[in-house]
């Protein structure tokens, strides 16, 4: 009998580019990938991670049944016993210590429907403490873009980059981290666009730059203010746009007055003439776009950095047209969607403020729930801190690994250990799952269906190609089971029924019906069922008072830690091409881990020579938090005094600081003082 191969359309489980591909399945087994030539972003391309996505499906480490802790080990248990234990663990903490003793960590790897249900579960149980890992990557984009532009999303679609005439990439190594997006930058460059790259580290992204600004870590605000100074001083502002579409120009103008090229150069370490060159190129091109990523957001000044980016775009009127705009490149495939769905401490679904009584009134009615908690709740890192302090007693963590991904990870681990009850829902036994009382086996993207929202606000439906292994279940199914075991009515037979509720409660998604996503995608806001979606935001104005964007003066503040006698280097962290986030999936992917198997520290050759360290030597990297071993990789990519480590391996976040941005409450992963020692 001839076997029929089916091609199932899915969305890549890794970065926020949201590339699409087909999982080829035969006899309910995934047998390969086929490229999606008509996908609006990837157009048939995938990077190394996307091409390796199937490698994790049948990995022997997959969790295939619920587990409970037994002594130092684990016992396989039935779903019924697992759900009883979860209901008892969460229920007892709630009864004894109140609903605010519960905390929920949702996942930007999971679908919109999974995230919507997770935040609804938290809030129906009376806890405002719900968050997702956007807190660790793009919380300043949510706060900063909402304040300046009135919408927390990328302003223009990815393919639009090809029509830019000047592309300013700051704090993003997209050639490695969003490789398919970098193809659109190459396309623009082939058409003659100027590319400016600002980064403390020379990277494959900076190799395509016409102007490379190698700034000191943590000096982005100074650079952006310096560019604004040049643009105002040389009369390159868009006066008409400023007058009609913005407010606050006079105050901004005063705030950047002192950021002369010379002073900016002293702070940033960039030559004054390069600052001027970059400012002129950006301001005078007919269509300029700014692309940024976690090099901007993972700072104690992350919100300031984002606001400074908006300022630059607004004073030049580089907004609301093809090829312009401000583009935060999200790290995980559904960071945008998890935030849209209200899996955030300060927002209910649709960015309705959690501290606004109207929000509570609205969801009381929508969910038929008499008692909902106002926020803001504790953020992802704050809830772990509160666990350590004994204020949070029980946690439900889905698809996140804070024991690896949080700053000061040893401290995070100890805090999680001090919980009365921890339930972790994941696909592998992560470092966090190792600390749980109960582990629930979830499904990966190809084993469930649902919608995902990529970094350009594009909502796509990912179809189910195969069954989960063993007794693993879809995350939606598990959350519903947990909710029912706690006495809540959670009747969502499929992801489409959840999306139908999202259509009713999230205005940006009102017209994004399940049937409209079949073979297509829609970009929010999409307010009605016949609306075509909104690829370019702010064409006619801003969703702020008087329809005007806010120019917000941003003073320069240095990073929380500076180099010192004991810690003379600045450590900055980031990603490499073949790994993703905490590495729970890519470190189990044979073709990826073989290319980058170990934790390394990149350092300048002169710094290494002074320490008598040679390429490939094992060294110790130490900060005030702890120390870790890594292999030295000597390079000319970094200036003297700066070292770089990827954060995909467990050792890196032992070192990072828990200094946070006061508004977005994101930790400062990008700057901490460290020392490096030879291991003898
Ligand atoms: Fe997946 Fe991102 Fe690579 Fe596209 S660029 S294949 S979404 S990891």
XYZ file of C-alpha atoms and ligand atoms in Angstrom:
688
model
C 0.000 0.000 0.000
C 1.358 3.424 -0.933
C 1.943 5.650 2.117
C 0.655 9.192 1.860
C 2.942 11.966 2.916
C 1.130 15.011 4.283
C 2.593 18.500 4.484
C 1.467 20.305 7.618
C 2.008 24.089 7.821
C 3.714 25.152 11.063
C 5.612 28.091 12.549
C 9.282 27.770 13.552
C 9.596 27.173 17.317
C 12.616 29.410 17.753
C 12.973 33.136 17.084
C 10.459 35.938 16.642
C 10.906 36.126 12.866
C 8.096 33.578 12.728
C 9.320 31.712 9.644
C 6.895 29.136 8.309
C 7.648 25.647 7.067
C 5.848 22.376 6.419
C 6.391 19.364 8.616
C 6.263 16.379 6.283
C 4.478 13.583 8.131
C 3.910 9.979 7.142
C 2.141 7.398 9.267
C 1.864 10.101 11.949
C 5.629 10.451 12.112
C 7.518 13.609 11.157
C 9.938 12.647 8.415
C 11.274 15.982 7.238
C 10.858 19.672 6.554
C 9.619 21.207 3.334
C 10.123 24.880 2.663
C 7.239 27.338 2.427
C 8.120 29.365 -0.645
C 5.170 31.747 -0.386
C 5.657 32.627 3.296
C 5.603 36.434 3.630
C 8.730 36.592 5.814
C 10.851 33.515 5.155
C 9.987 32.959 1.464
C 11.335 29.424 1.610
C 14.372 30.203 3.753
C 15.194 28.818 7.206
C 18.293 29.287 9.337
C 20.296 26.496 11.012
C 17.928 26.397 14.004
C 14.796 26.204 11.870
C 16.318 23.492 9.712
C 17.150 21.486 12.846
C 13.731 21.924 14.487
C 12.642 18.298 14.021
C 15.706 16.998 15.891
C 14.049 17.582 19.255
C 10.786 15.793 18.441
C 11.988 12.256 19.088
C 14.806 13.099 21.479
C 15.202 10.449 24.189
C 15.109 13.172 26.860
C 11.490 14.069 26.039
C 9.190 13.887 29.050
C 6.586 11.256 28.300
C 4.611 10.904 31.528
C 3.780 12.982 34.597
C 6.367 12.661 37.360
C 6.424 13.300 41.081
C 9.432 13.723 43.280
C 10.332 10.635 45.270
C 13.318 11.173 47.542
C 16.214 12.236 45.330
C 14.590 10.742 42.238
C 11.315 10.679 40.298
C 8.331 8.372 40.072
C 6.092 8.081 37.002
C 2.485 8.748 37.955
C -0.902 8.822 36.244
C -2.413 12.071 34.992
C -5.118 11.752 37.618
C -2.580 11.567 40.441
C -0.583 14.433 38.936
C -3.649 16.672 38.665
C -4.681 15.788 42.222
C -1.223 16.722 43.466
C -1.223 20.018 41.564
C -4.706 20.892 42.830
C -3.619 20.053 46.356
C -0.308 21.975 46.122
C -1.788 25.144 44.623
C -5.034 24.834 46.575
C -3.393 24.437 49.976
C -1.093 27.434 49.461
C -4.074 29.515 48.349
C -6.188 28.472 51.304
C -3.470 28.880 53.908
C -1.637 31.961 52.624
C -4.135 33.600 50.270
C -4.247 33.809 46.459
C -1.343 36.244 46.341
C 0.935 33.474 47.566
C 0.594 31.852 44.106
C 2.681 32.850 41.073
C 2.464 31.770 37.442
C 5.143 31.925 34.780
C 3.792 31.594 31.264
C 5.773 30.893 28.116
C 6.609 32.866 25.007
C 7.364 29.516 23.356
C 3.690 28.578 23.709
C 0.766 29.689 21.567
C -1.491 32.682 22.116
C -4.222 30.315 23.296
C -1.919 28.640 25.869
C -0.840 32.031 27.199
C -4.360 33.398 27.307
C -5.509 30.419 29.362
C -2.521 30.569 31.715
C -3.096 34.224 32.622
C -6.818 33.600 32.967
C -6.147 30.691 35.324
C -3.836 32.835 37.484
C -6.324 35.680 37.709
C -9.374 33.503 38.279
C -7.503 31.951 41.193
C -7.067 35.480 42.549
C -3.354 35.936 41.863
C -2.076 39.009 39.981
C 1.354 37.362 39.708
C 1.520 36.273 36.082
C 4.387 37.033 33.738
C 6.352 35.575 30.841
C 9.943 35.666 29.692
C 9.381 38.897 27.767
C 10.408 40.283 31.145
C 13.892 39.027 30.417
C 14.035 40.251 26.820
C 11.616 42.939 25.636
C 9.713 44.389 28.622
C 11.283 47.820 27.900
C 9.814 47.661 24.377
C 6.365 47.139 25.891
C 6.805 50.047 28.315
C 8.886 52.408 26.153
C 6.941 52.022 22.896
C 3.603 52.286 24.686
C 4.723 55.544 26.314
C 6.217 57.154 23.214
C 4.134 55.719 20.351
C 1.066 54.294 22.064
C 1.549 50.738 20.743
C 3.909 48.024 21.921
C 4.853 46.480 18.619
C 7.100 46.654 15.621
C 5.808 49.556 13.528
C 6.498 48.102 10.076
C 6.512 44.613 8.589
C 9.734 42.684 8.037
C 9.595 42.684 4.198
C 9.301 46.463 4.411
C 12.975 46.573 5.448
C 13.877 45.940 1.810
C 12.438 49.336 0.884
C 14.471 51.238 3.510
C 17.179 53.552 2.247
C 18.991 53.663 5.582
C 18.877 50.918 8.205
C 20.181 51.676 11.688
C 20.730 48.448 13.636
C 21.502 49.015 17.299
C 22.030 46.316 19.922
C 21.163 43.475 17.587
C 23.309 40.799 16.011
C 20.523 39.838 13.648
C 22.812 38.123 11.160
C 23.224 35.382 13.792
C 20.080 35.723 15.869
C 17.417 36.524 13.269
C 19.176 35.321 10.116
C 16.085 35.344 7.956
C 15.397 38.982 8.872
C 18.974 39.857 7.942
C 18.201 38.638 4.399
C 15.827 41.616 4.092
C 18.597 43.974 5.208
C 20.884 42.476 2.554
C 18.152 43.019 -0.013
C 17.955 46.707 0.948
C 21.726 47.005 0.842
C 21.796 45.456 -2.621
C 19.426 48.261 -3.657
C 21.837 50.864 -2.307
C 20.665 51.369 1.301
C 23.145 52.609 3.910
C 23.561 50.297 6.902
C 24.640 51.641 10.302
C 25.402 49.163 13.084
C 26.001 50.096 16.745
C 27.245 47.296 19.009
C 29.993 46.863 21.622
C 31.104 43.802 19.664
C 32.005 43.410 16.005
C 29.667 40.711 14.696
C 28.547 39.236 11.373
C 25.917 42.003 11.451
C 28.536 44.739 11.681
C 30.375 43.207 8.734
C 27.630 44.548 6.466
C 27.769 48.058 7.982
C 28.740 51.160 6.069
C 29.160 52.865 9.454
C 30.088 50.725 12.455
C 29.769 52.377 15.862
C 31.559 50.204 18.423
C 30.257 51.764 21.605
C 31.103 50.989 25.222
C 28.484 48.681 26.776
C 25.625 50.620 28.392
C 26.154 53.927 26.567
C 23.287 53.664 24.043
C 21.338 56.640 25.424
C 24.389 58.855 25.046
C 24.856 57.743 21.423
C 21.176 58.283 20.567
C 21.118 61.662 22.311
C 24.336 62.574 20.491
C 22.781 61.707 17.130
C 19.654 63.704 18.029
C 21.925 66.638 18.954
C 23.615 66.569 15.524
C 20.288 66.271 13.727
C 18.759 69.227 15.607
C 21.929 71.302 15.429
C 22.325 70.837 11.682
C 18.636 71.503 10.982
C 17.924 67.980 9.706
C 14.745 67.570 11.757
C 11.348 67.137 10.081
C 9.684 70.308 11.368
C 6.302 69.631 9.827
C 6.107 66.123 11.271
C 7.217 67.326 14.712
C 4.620 70.111 14.693
C 1.734 67.951 13.507
C 2.406 64.547 15.069
C 4.427 64.966 18.267
C 4.630 66.835 21.524
C 7.586 67.555 23.780
C 10.124 68.709 21.191
C 11.335 71.751 23.114
C 12.116 69.709 26.225
C 13.886 67.052 24.157
C 15.869 69.700 22.351
C 17.078 71.104 25.675
C 17.910 67.630 26.996
C 20.238 66.742 24.100
C 21.882 70.168 23.903
C 24.973 69.076 25.802
C 25.462 65.851 23.843
C 27.918 67.350 21.393
C 29.791 64.872 19.206
C 32.882 65.425 21.374
C 31.095 64.748 24.669
C 29.210 61.794 23.179
C 32.511 60.401 21.932
C 33.990 60.628 25.435
C 31.087 58.608 26.885
C 30.622 56.060 24.105
C 34.181 55.585 22.842
C 33.022 56.266 19.251
C 34.889 58.781 17.078
C 32.943 62.098 16.853
C 33.010 62.064 13.053
C 31.332 58.639 12.989
C 28.529 59.910 15.233
C 27.975 62.806 12.829
C 28.141 60.511 9.771
C 25.555 58.149 11.259
C 23.237 61.011 12.269
C 23.352 62.574 8.810
C 22.766 59.272 7.018
C 19.792 58.392 9.207
C 18.135 61.831 9.148
C 18.535 62.642 5.460
C 17.534 59.364 3.833
C 14.015 59.309 2.355
C 13.133 56.201 4.384
C 15.105 55.137 7.472
C 14.315 52.250 9.817
C 15.722 51.423 13.250
C 16.088 47.755 14.152
C 16.986 46.809 17.695
C 17.030 43.830 19.975
C 18.173 42.776 23.420
C 21.382 44.823 23.202
C 19.019 47.744 23.768
C 16.517 46.257 26.174
C 18.572 44.124 28.610
C 19.875 47.098 30.573
C 18.971 48.878 33.771
C 18.282 51.748 31.341
C 16.340 49.555 28.873
C 13.226 51.751 28.838
C 15.388 54.872 28.423
C 17.122 53.217 25.478
C 13.810 52.404 23.761
C 12.459 55.913 24.368
C 15.634 57.421 22.888
C 15.135 55.298 19.766
C 11.566 56.580 19.411
C 12.821 60.158 19.861
C 15.299 59.782 17.014
C 12.696 58.336 14.639
C 10.095 60.972 15.538
C 12.249 64.093 15.166
C 13.184 62.898 11.676
C 9.613 61.906 10.787
C 10.881 58.408 9.941
C 7.563 56.802 10.865
C 4.289 55.671 9.316
C 5.644 55.098 5.806
C 7.120 52.072 4.022
C 10.780 51.560 4.861
C 10.659 53.608 8.070
C 9.746 52.879 11.681
C 11.025 51.305 14.868
C 11.467 47.558 14.879
C 12.089 45.596 18.077
C 13.237 42.125 17.001
C 11.716 39.678 19.475
C 13.754 36.731 20.658
C 11.224 33.915 21.056
C 8.626 32.890 18.508
C 5.656 34.115 20.567
C 7.007 36.852 22.857
C 4.758 39.332 21.094
C 1.709 37.095 21.463
C 2.344 36.185 25.108
C 2.367 39.918 25.893
C -0.690 40.616 23.719
C -2.534 37.881 25.651
C -1.906 39.568 29.016
C 0.646 37.104 30.390
C 2.236 40.175 31.943
C 2.291 41.483 35.497
C 0.990 44.919 34.539
C -1.491 44.150 31.755
C -4.618 42.086 31.279
C -5.226 40.852 27.678
C -4.981 43.539 24.991
C -2.672 45.740 27.114
C -5.525 46.772 29.397
C -3.821 48.194 32.450
C -4.062 45.859 35.433
C -4.315 48.792 37.861
C -7.276 50.365 36.052
C -10.683 49.647 37.690
C -12.266 49.695 34.198
C -10.064 46.741 33.231
C -11.211 44.742 36.234
C -14.840 45.628 35.560
C -14.489 44.611 31.917
C -12.982 41.180 32.633
C -15.342 40.486 35.534
C -18.123 40.661 33.008
C -16.275 39.001 30.126
C -15.195 36.047 32.255
C -18.240 36.012 34.520
C -15.819 36.237 37.437
C -16.984 38.253 40.462
C -13.544 38.699 41.958
C -10.435 39.480 39.913
C -7.146 40.797 41.269
C -5.965 44.247 40.220
C -2.291 44.501 39.343
C 0.434 45.072 38.780
C 1.554 41.695 40.029
C 5.091 40.541 40.572
C 7.276 40.198 37.491
C 9.096 37.008 36.493
C 12.215 37.889 38.451
C 10.326 39.491 41.348
C 8.208 36.381 41.921
C 11.362 34.292 42.255
C 12.783 36.853 44.663
C 9.498 36.735 46.611
C 9.704 32.933 46.697
C 13.104 33.271 48.354
C 11.630 35.746 50.834
C 8.799 33.335 51.714
C 6.050 35.526 50.220
C 5.300 33.295 47.237
C 4.534 29.764 48.405
C 3.576 27.916 45.232
C 4.438 28.365 41.555
C 3.204 26.984 38.251
C 5.872 27.372 35.550
C 5.102 26.509 31.929
C 7.870 26.241 29.336
C 10.381 28.457 31.111
C 13.646 27.694 32.845
C 14.378 30.493 35.333
C 16.958 28.364 37.146
C 19.076 28.888 34.023
C 17.739 32.020 32.424
C 17.388 34.376 35.400
C 20.259 36.594 36.475
C 22.179 35.422 39.565
C 20.915 31.963 38.683
C 22.271 30.289 41.822
C 20.155 32.659 43.876
C 17.139 31.925 41.635
C 17.681 28.208 42.146
C 17.788 28.568 45.936
C 14.622 30.674 45.851
C 12.746 28.050 43.832
C 13.920 25.376 46.256
C 12.319 27.265 49.117
C 8.782 27.056 47.632
C 6.231 24.867 49.391
C 5.082 23.595 46.000
C 6.411 23.879 42.443
C 4.784 22.420 39.338
C 6.668 22.637 36.042
C 5.135 21.912 32.647
C 7.762 21.360 29.955
C 9.043 19.069 27.241
C 12.428 18.292 28.848
C 13.689 17.883 32.402
C 15.141 21.409 32.612
C 17.155 22.766 35.540
C 13.904 24.289 36.847
C 11.953 21.051 36.407
C 14.638 19.321 38.477
C 13.473 21.466 41.418
C 9.754 20.701 41.001
C 7.422 18.594 43.120
C 5.407 17.601 40.056
C 6.464 17.677 36.391
C 3.829 17.681 33.641
C 4.862 16.600 30.114
C 3.829 19.132 27.472
C 3.753 19.052 23.688
C 6.062 20.849 21.251
C 4.809 23.106 18.491
C 4.342 20.327 15.906
C 2.270 18.242 18.332
C -0.430 20.843 18.949
C -2.245 23.597 17.106
C -2.636 27.258 17.839
C -1.805 30.786 16.798
C 1.568 32.486 17.171
C 2.307 36.192 16.759
C 5.710 37.036 15.368
C 7.792 40.131 15.954
C 5.983 42.139 13.252
C 2.571 41.423 14.921
C 1.745 38.802 12.269
C -0.646 36.175 13.632
C -0.237 32.731 12.046
C -1.906 29.417 12.707
C 0.447 26.509 13.351
C -1.161 23.124 12.647
C -0.713 19.855 14.478
C 1.420 17.405 12.506
C 1.958 14.498 14.911
C 0.850 13.207 18.319
C 2.871 14.069 21.452
C 5.077 11.218 22.734
C 3.810 8.820 25.400
C 1.343 10.510 27.698
C 2.458 14.073 26.948
C -0.445 16.445 26.277
C -1.010 19.831 24.678
C -0.376 22.771 26.991
C -3.930 23.981 26.434
C -5.272 20.588 27.499
C -3.086 20.515 30.614
C -4.032 24.034 31.743
C -7.713 23.191 31.294
C -7.278 19.975 33.306
C -5.458 21.835 36.084
C -8.133 24.546 36.134
C -10.935 21.968 36.333
C -9.132 20.085 39.094
C -9.189 23.379 41.020
C -12.928 23.707 40.509
C -12.908 26.219 37.640
C -14.997 25.918 34.524
C -12.488 25.727 31.671
C -14.288 24.265 28.692
C -12.075 24.798 25.693
C -12.190 21.679 23.534
C -9.659 23.045 21.056
C -7.409 26.031 20.378
C -10.010 27.562 18.041
C -12.483 27.869 20.916
C -9.865 29.837 22.892
C -9.136 32.085 19.917
C -12.880 32.755 19.650
C -12.790 34.135 23.220
C -9.641 36.142 22.393
C -11.559 37.663 19.452
C -14.110 38.928 21.978
C -11.735 40.220 24.684
C -8.617 41.470 22.857
C -9.597 44.371 20.562
C -6.436 44.087 18.463
C -7.424 40.483 17.641
C -11.183 41.036 17.173
C -11.063 40.283 13.451
C -8.424 37.541 13.582
C -10.840 34.640 13.266
C -9.581 31.074 13.079
C -10.945 30.615 9.562
C -9.168 33.748 8.331
C -5.836 32.211 9.357
C -6.249 29.164 7.120
C -3.473 29.440 4.530
C -2.988 33.078 5.437
C -1.941 35.425 8.236
C -3.123 38.743 9.644
C -1.194 41.579 11.264
C -2.827 43.220 14.289
C -4.539 45.567 14.980
C -7.352 43.887 13.083
C -10.470 45.303 14.736
C -13.235 43.749 12.587
C -13.891 40.521 10.734
C -13.462 42.196 7.346
C -10.442 44.328 8.303
C -7.287 43.471 6.306
C -4.917 43.967 9.266
C -2.428 46.797 9.843
C 1.108 46.081 8.662
C 2.232 49.721 9.121
C 1.333 51.506 12.352
C 1.038 55.254 12.966
C 0.222 56.227 9.374
C -2.191 58.919 10.451
C -1.382 59.422 14.119
C -0.804 57.790 17.458
C -3.049 56.135 19.992
C -2.079 58.715 22.622
C -3.550 62.013 23.826
C -4.359 64.347 20.900
C -3.210 61.602 18.515
C 0.386 62.739 18.999
C 3.521 60.770 19.839
C 5.473 61.714 22.968
C 9.034 62.933 22.747
C 10.487 62.107 26.149
C 13.795 63.657 27.243
C 16.133 60.923 28.448
C 19.153 61.790 30.575
C 22.150 59.479 30.290
C 22.687 57.194 33.281
C 25.614 54.805 33.400
C 25.099 51.066 33.861
C 24.595 49.792 37.406
C 28.085 48.240 37.579
C 31.389 49.669 36.421
C 34.775 47.996 36.128
C 36.755 48.086 39.367
C 40.091 46.911 40.749
C 38.697 43.485 41.665
C 36.535 43.206 38.572
C 38.395 45.057 35.815
C 36.440 43.727 32.817
C 32.904 44.413 31.605
C 31.015 41.233 30.747
C 28.318 41.481 28.103
C 26.156 38.484 27.152
C 24.278 37.461 24.026
C 23.486 34.725 21.563
C 25.249 32.672 18.909
C 23.816 31.482 15.603
C 23.184 27.850 16.522
C 21.672 28.205 19.992
C 18.553 29.719 21.439
C 17.768 31.239 24.837
C 18.631 28.929 27.762
C 19.466 26.200 25.235
C 17.037 23.567 26.553
C 16.134 22.675 22.946
C 19.226 23.623 20.917
C 21.677 21.942 23.308
C 19.730 18.717 22.649
C 19.809 19.196 18.903
C 22.756 17.122 17.574
C 23.479 19.220 14.488
C 23.496 22.431 16.549
C 25.348 21.353 19.693
C 28.090 19.771 17.583
C 28.812 23.205 16.106
C 28.960 25.048 19.446
C 29.332 22.481 22.226
C 30.833 24.463 25.122
C 30.580 27.672 27.054
C 33.227 30.146 25.936
C 34.338 33.637 26.840
C 35.438 35.911 24.036
C 38.182 38.330 24.975
C 40.460 40.801 23.315
C 43.897 39.377 22.417
C 45.798 42.053 24.342
C 43.771 41.421 27.499
C 44.392 37.699 27.115
C 48.122 38.178 26.593
C 48.333 40.225 29.793
C 46.770 37.279 31.652
C 48.927 34.746 29.819
C 45.775 33.166 28.419
C 45.895 31.468 25.032
C 43.091 30.630 22.638
C 41.238 27.528 23.898
C 42.583 27.743 27.458
C 40.126 27.004 30.224
C 39.609 30.121 32.350
C 37.521 31.143 35.351
C 35.200 34.107 34.982
C 34.168 35.654 38.302
C 31.764 38.381 39.398
C 30.398 39.468 42.773
C 27.706 36.727 42.318
C 29.883 33.701 41.638
C 32.220 32.162 39.129
C 32.109 29.772 36.219
C 34.508 27.933 33.921
C 34.688 28.670 30.201
C 37.026 28.285 27.256
C 38.846 31.428 26.164
C 38.181 32.501 22.602
C 40.591 35.238 21.584
C 39.323 37.820 19.157
C 39.666 41.290 17.728
C 35.875 41.663 17.821
C 35.924 43.254 21.274
C 37.619 46.335 22.575
C 40.076 45.946 25.431
C 38.331 45.612 28.779
C 35.149 43.986 27.411
C 34.435 40.232 27.382
C 31.474 38.364 25.889
C 29.743 35.116 26.872
C 26.717 33.431 25.257
C 23.851 32.808 27.686
C 22.770 29.435 26.283
C 24.852 27.489 28.792
C 24.071 27.155 32.512
C 27.260 28.908 33.723
C 26.708 32.376 32.272
C 23.824 33.580 34.405
C 25.618 32.544 37.592
C 27.583 35.724 36.868
C 25.004 38.298 35.779
C 23.688 41.062 37.999
C 20.147 41.436 39.297
C 20.203 45.224 38.803
C 16.946 46.075 37.036
C 15.349 48.768 34.937
C 13.078 50.651 37.378
C 10.166 50.872 34.921
C 10.213 47.676 32.850
C 11.895 45.698 35.632
C 14.170 43.818 33.223
C 17.543 42.656 34.580
C 20.773 44.107 33.230
C 22.152 41.095 31.371
C 24.308 43.217 29.113
C 26.676 44.876 31.578
C 28.376 43.496 34.673
C 31.848 43.813 36.132
C 33.924 40.643 36.106
C 37.416 39.242 36.323
C 39.043 36.482 34.301
C 41.628 34.082 35.712
C 43.766 31.449 34.117
C 43.014 27.968 35.461
C 46.312 26.360 36.399
Fe 13.343 29.979 12.951
Fe 14.122 32.479 13.467
Fe 15.689 30.877 12.050
Fe 13.392 31.799 11.018
S 15.195 33.023 11.578
S 14.170 29.710 10.883
S 12.078 31.825 12.858
S 15.113 30.607 14.198
